[in-house]
Coordinates of C-alpha atoms in Angstrom, one line a residue:
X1 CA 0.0 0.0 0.0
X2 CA 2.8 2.2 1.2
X3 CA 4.6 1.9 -2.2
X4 CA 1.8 2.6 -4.4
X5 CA 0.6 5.7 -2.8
X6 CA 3.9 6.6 -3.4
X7 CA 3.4 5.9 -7.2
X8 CA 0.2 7.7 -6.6
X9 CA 1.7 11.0 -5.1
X10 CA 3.6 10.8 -8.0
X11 CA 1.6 10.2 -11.0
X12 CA -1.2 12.7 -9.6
X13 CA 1.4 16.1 -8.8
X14 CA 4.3 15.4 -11.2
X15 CA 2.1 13.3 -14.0
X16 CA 5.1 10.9 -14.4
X17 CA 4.4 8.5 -17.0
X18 CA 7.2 5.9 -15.9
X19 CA 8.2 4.2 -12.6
X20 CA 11.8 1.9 -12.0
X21 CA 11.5 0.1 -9.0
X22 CA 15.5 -0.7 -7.9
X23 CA 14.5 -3.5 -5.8
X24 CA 17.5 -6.0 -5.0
X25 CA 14.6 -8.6 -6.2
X26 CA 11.1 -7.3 -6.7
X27 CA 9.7 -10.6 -7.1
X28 CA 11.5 -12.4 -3.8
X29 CA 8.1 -12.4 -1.7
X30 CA 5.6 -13.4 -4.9
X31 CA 2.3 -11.7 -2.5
X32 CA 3.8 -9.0 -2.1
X33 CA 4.8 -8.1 -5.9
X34 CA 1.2 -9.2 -7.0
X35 CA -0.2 -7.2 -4.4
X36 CA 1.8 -4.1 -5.9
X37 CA 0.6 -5.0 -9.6
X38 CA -3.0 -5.6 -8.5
X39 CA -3.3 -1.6 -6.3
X40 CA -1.9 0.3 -9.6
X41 CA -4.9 -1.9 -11.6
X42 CA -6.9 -0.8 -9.0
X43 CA -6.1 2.5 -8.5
X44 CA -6.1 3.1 -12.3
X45 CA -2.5 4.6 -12.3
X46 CA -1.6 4.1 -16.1
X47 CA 2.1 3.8 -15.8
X48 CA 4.6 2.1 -17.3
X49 CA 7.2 0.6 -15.3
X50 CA 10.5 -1.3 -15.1
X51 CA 13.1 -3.6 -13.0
X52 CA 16.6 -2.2 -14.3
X53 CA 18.6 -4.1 -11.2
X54 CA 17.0 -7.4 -12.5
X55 CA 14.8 -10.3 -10.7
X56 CA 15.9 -13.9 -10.1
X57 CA 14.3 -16.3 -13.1
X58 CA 12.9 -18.6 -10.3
X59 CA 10.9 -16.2 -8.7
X60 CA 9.0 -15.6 -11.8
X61 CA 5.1 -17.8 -12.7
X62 CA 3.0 -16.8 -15.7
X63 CA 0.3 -15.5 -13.0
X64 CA 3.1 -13.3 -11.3
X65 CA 4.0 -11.9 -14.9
X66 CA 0.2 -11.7 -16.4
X67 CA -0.2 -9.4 -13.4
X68 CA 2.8 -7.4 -14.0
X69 CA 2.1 -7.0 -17.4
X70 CA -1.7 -5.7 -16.4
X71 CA -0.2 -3.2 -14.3
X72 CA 2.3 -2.1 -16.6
X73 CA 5.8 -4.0 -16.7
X74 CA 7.3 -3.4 -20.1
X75 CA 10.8 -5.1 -19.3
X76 CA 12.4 -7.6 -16.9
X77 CA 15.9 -8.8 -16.7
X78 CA 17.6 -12.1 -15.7
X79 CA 21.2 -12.5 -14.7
X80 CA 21.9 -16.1 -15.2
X81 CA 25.8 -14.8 -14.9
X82 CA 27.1 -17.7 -16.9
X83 CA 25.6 -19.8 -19.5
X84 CA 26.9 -23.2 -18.1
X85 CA 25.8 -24.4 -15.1
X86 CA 29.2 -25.1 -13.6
X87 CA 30.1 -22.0 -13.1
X88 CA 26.6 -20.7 -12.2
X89 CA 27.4 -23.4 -9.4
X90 CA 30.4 -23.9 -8.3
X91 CA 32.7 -20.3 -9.5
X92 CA 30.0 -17.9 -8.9
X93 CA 28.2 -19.9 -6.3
X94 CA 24.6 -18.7 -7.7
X95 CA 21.8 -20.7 -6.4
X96 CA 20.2 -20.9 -10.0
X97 CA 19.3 -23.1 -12.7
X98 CA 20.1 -22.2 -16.4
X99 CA 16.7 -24.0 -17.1
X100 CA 14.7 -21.8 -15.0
X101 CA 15.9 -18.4 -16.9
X102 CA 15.0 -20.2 -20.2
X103 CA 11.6 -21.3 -18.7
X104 CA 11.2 -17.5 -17.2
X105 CA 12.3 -16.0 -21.1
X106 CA 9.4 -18.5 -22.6
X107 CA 6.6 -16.9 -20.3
X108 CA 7.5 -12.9 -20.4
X109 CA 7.3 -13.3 -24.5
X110 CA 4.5 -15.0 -23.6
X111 CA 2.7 -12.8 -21.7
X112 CA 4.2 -9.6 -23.6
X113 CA 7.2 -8.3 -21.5
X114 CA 10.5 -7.8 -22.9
X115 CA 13.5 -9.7 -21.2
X116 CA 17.4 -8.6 -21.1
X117 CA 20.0 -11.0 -19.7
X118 CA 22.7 -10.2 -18.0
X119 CA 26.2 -11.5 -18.4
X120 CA 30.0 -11.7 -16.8
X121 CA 33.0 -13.1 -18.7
X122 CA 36.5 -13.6 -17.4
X123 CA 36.5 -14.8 -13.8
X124 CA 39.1 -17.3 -12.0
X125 CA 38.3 -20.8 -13.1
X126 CA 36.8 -19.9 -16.5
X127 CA 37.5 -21.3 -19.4
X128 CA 37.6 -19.6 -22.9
X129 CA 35.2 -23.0 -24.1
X130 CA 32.9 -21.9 -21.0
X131 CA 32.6 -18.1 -22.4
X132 CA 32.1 -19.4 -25.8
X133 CA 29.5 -21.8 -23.9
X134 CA 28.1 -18.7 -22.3
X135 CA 27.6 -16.1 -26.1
X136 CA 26.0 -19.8 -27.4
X137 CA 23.3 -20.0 -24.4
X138 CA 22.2 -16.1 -25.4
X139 CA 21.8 -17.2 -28.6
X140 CA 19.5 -19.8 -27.4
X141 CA 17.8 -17.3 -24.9
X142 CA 17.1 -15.1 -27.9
X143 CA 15.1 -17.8 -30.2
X144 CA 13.2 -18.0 -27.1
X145 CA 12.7 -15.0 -26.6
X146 CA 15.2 -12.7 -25.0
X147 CA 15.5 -9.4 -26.7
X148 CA 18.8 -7.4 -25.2
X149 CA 21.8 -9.1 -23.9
X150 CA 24.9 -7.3 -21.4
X151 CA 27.9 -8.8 -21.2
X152 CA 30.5 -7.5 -18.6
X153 CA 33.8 -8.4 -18.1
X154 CA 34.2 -9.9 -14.2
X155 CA 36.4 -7.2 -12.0
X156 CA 37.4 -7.4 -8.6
X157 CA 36.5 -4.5 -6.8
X158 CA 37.9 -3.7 -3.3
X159 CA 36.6 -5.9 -0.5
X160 CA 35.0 -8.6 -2.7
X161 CA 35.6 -12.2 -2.7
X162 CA 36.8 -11.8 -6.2
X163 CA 39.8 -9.2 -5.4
X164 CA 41.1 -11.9 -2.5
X165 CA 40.9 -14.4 -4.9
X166 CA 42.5 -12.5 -7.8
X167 CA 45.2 -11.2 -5.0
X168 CA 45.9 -14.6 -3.4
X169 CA 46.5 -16.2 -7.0
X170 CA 48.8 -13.5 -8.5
X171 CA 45.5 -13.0 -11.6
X172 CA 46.1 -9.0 -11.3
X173 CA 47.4 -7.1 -14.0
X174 CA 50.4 -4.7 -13.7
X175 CA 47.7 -2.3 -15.1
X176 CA 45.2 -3.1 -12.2
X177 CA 44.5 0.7 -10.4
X178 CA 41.6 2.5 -9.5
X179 CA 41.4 4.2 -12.7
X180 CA 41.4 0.9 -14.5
X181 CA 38.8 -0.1 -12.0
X182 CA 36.6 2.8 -13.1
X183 CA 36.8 2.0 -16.8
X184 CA 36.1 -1.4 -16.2
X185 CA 39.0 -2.9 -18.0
X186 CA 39.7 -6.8 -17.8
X187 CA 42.3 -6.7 -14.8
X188 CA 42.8 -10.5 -14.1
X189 CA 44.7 -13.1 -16.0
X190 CA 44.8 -16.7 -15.6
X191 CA 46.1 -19.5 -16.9
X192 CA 42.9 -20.0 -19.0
X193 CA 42.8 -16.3 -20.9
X194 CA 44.6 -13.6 -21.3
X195 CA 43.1 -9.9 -21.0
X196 CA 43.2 -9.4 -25.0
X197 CA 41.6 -12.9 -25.4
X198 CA 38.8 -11.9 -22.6
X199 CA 38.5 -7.9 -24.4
X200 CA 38.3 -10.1 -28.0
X201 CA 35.9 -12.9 -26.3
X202 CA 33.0 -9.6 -25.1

């Protein structure tokens, strides 16, 4: 309720004709995001709206989305990370089946919303093969459906699991700084790529 009088204040003293809701996953508690989708219905709001930061693809139903799409989703996105289930797994250590973002790419075209995936290439225990595995499962993603694709290249910021890993393991670049950081170069090396071959790869 609180949220869409929000969107209410909003729509009746600014007229805004779009919302972005940066939820870390609007669709987490499934009630709650229908509840959401079902007030704007109600309240007649008209807007269109959007979930830039992404939703997990197991949290999505084709009632959830036929709701959504009522109230005025026009895009979703999924970040399945990797597009082989290894790395999903065991590198990244995402909770997530590849099979459940196809399933969730099937029922937004479906129902009528537009779906972007989201991508990372280059992290420690990657294999060139997997990243070729990875551009070959958004090709799959896009005969079912997906329409926009990011692909980023993995960094290890500061503080992150990734940096202690890339530290520990000697994977840093001579290059690797905080303006490098900002420009989101590929910093790490491995025995498995080198930075051109990860640069040439996204």
């Amino acid at each position: 309720e609180s949220v869409v009088d929000e969107i209410e204040q909003l729509v009746k003293t600014y007229r805004i004709k779009q919302i972005d809701f940066f939820d870390d996953n609007m669709t987490l508690i499934k009630k709650r995001a229908e509840k959401i989708c079902d007030l704007i219905v109600q309240k007649n709001l008209n807007i269109n709206w959007f979930i830039p930061t992404g939703v997990r693809a197991d949290t999505i139903d084709e009632q959830l989305l036929r709701k959504m799409k009522r109230s005025g989703c026009k895009g979703v996105r999924f970040a399945p990370e990797s597009g082989v289930q290894r790395v999903v797994t065991d590198i990244i250590g995402k909770n997530l089946k590849l099979e459940d973002v196809e399933k969730a790419v099937v029922l937004a075209k479906k129902v009528g919303i537009k779906t972007a995936i989201f991508f990372i290439l280059g992290l420690p225990g990657e294999t060139k093969e997997d990243m070729e595995q990875t551009i070959k499962f958004a090709y799959k993603l896009r005969k079912l459906g997906a329409e926009r694709f990011h692909f980023s290249i993995a960094t290890p910021i500061y503080g992150t699991e990734l940096y202690r890993k890339a530290v520990e393991e000697g994977f840093l670049t001579e290059g690797f700084n905080d303006e490098a950081l900002a420009r989101a170069e590929p910093l790490m090396e491995t025995p498995e790529f080198t930075t051109e071959e990860l640069r040439e790869i996204c």
